[in-house]
Amino acid sequence: MRGQVQDKFSEFYEQWVNQHEVNLKELLSVPRDPSSSSNEQLHRALVSKVVIHYKQYYTVKWASAKDDVLGFFSPTWFSSLENAYHWITGWKPSMLFRLITSLRQTRVPGANLVDMTEEQLEKIQELLIQIRIEEDRVDREMERQQVSIADKPMVDLSRLATQVNNGEVVGELDKYVDVTLSSLLAGLENVMKMADCVRLMALKGVLEVLNPLQSVDFLAAIAMLQIQLRVVGKRRDHAKMMTLNQKD
C-alpha cells in the first residue's frame, strides 16, 4: 500500500522526469562549434543547469526518506524494468564509465567523447578505480545492515513478541519495537545516502575531466538512456497489467 510520502514523491518524480526531457532537448540542440566562446559559455551553463536538476532530485529524495526510507527500497514511481537495473535505490555509478566506453566505440558523428585525449582517458580510469572502491564500501555496509536483522535487539524483540495476553501485548513491547525499528531504518537511510553520494561523486568526477561540449554529449547520453529505459519499462508494465485484466 502506498503511503503519503510515496504519493508525494511520485508526483515530484513525474515532474522531475518531465523537466529531464526538456533538458535533454536542450542538450541535443546546442550549437556545436567548440571554438566559439559564446558557445562554450552556453555549454557550461547548460551542464550546470542539468547538474542542479540532478542535485534537486537527491535533495528531495533525502528529505522524503526521513519519513519513509523503505519506500525508496521498493519504489512505486519506477517501472519494473528500471527497478531491475537499480543498485541501492538508484543507478550504479560505475555504469557511467561503461557508457563512456560505449559512446567512444560507437563513433557517432558529433559525439565528442570519441575525441577524448589520452590524459582524459587516464583520469577517467583513475576515477573508475576510486568509484569501484566506494561501491564496494557501500555494498559492505548494505550487507552489514541486512545481517543486522539477526542481531541481539531483533532476537530479543522476537522473544518479547510471544508474550501476549488475550491478544494484547504485554509490557513495553510497543516502545521497544519503535526503538529497534528506528535503528534499523536509520541504518538503511545511511546506506541509501552513501550510495547517492557515490553517484554524485562519479557524475561530478566525470564532468571535471570532460570539456564543456563533451559534457553536453555525456549528459545527453545519460538522459536518453534513463528516459528510454523508463518508456520501455512503463510500456511493458502497462501491457502486463492489460493482460492480467483481460484474464480477470
Tab-separated table of N, CA, C and O in Angstrom, residues 3 44 68 75 96 99 101 113 134 172 180 199 208 248:
chain	number	residue	atom	x	y	z
A	3	GLY	N	2.011	4.965	0.733
A	3	GLY	CA	1.774	5.935	1.778
A	3	GLY	C	1.785	7.342	1.224
A	3	GLY	O	2.024	7.578	0.034
A	44	ARG	N	28.579	25.396	-20.820
A	44	ARG	CA	28.827	25.375	-19.377
A	44	ARG	C	27.538	25.660	-18.594
A	44	ARG	O	27.253	25.009	-17.585
A	68	ASP	N	10.009	8.009	5.289
A	68	ASP	CA	9.670	6.682	4.755
A	68	ASP	C	10.818	6.157	3.911
A	68	ASP	O	10.732	6.134	2.685
A	75	PRO	N	10.367	1.270	-4.564
A	75	PRO	CA	9.704	2.439	-5.137
A	75	PRO	C	8.585	2.081	-6.113
A	75	PRO	O	8.712	1.153	-6.909
A	96	LEU	N	28.351	4.761	-15.488
A	96	LEU	CA	28.770	5.930	-16.256
A	96	LEU	C	30.014	5.643	-17.082
A	96	LEU	O	30.152	6.129	-18.210
A	99	LEU	N	29.253	3.562	-20.042
A	99	LEU	CA	28.597	4.418	-21.030
A	99	LEU	C	29.636	5.197	-21.841
A	99	LEU	O	29.514	5.321	-23.064
A	101	THR	N	32.698	4.297	-22.492
A	101	THR	CA	33.323	3.334	-23.404
A	101	THR	C	32.428	3.064	-24.610
A	101	THR	O	32.894	3.041	-25.754
A	113	LEU	N	32.967	12.562	-27.336
A	113	LEU	CA	33.712	11.644	-26.483
A	113	LEU	C	34.658	10.783	-27.311
A	113	LEU	O	35.585	10.183	-26.778
A	134	GLU	N	34.523	2.783	-3.713
A	134	GLU	CA	33.396	3.342	-2.963
A	134	GLU	C	32.158	2.458	-3.082
A	134	GLU	O	31.401	2.288	-2.121
A	172	GLU	N	6.354	-3.247	27.765
A	172	GLU	CA	6.809	-2.117	26.965
A	172	GLU	C	7.186	-2.547	25.547
A	172	GLU	O	8.063	-1.943	24.923
A	180	THR	N	13.778	-0.280	18.233
A	180	THR	CA	14.546	-1.234	17.439
A	180	THR	C	14.415	-0.967	15.950
A	180	THR	O	15.407	-0.935	15.212
A	199	ARG	N	27.090	8.174	-6.391
A	199	ARG	CA	26.534	8.542	-7.695
A	199	ARG	C	26.920	9.976	-8.064
A	199	ARG	O	27.359	10.257	-9.183
A	208	GLU	N	34.291	16.848	-14.479
A	208	GLU	CA	35.515	17.620	-14.264
A	208	GLU	C	36.601	17.240	-15.264
A	208	GLU	O	37.486	18.040	-15.560
A	248	ASP	N	-8.925	-11.583	-15.881
A	248	ASP	CA	-9.950	-11.447	-14.843
A	248	ASP	C	-11.336	-11.312	-15.456
A	248	ASP	O	-12.322	-11.746	-14.897
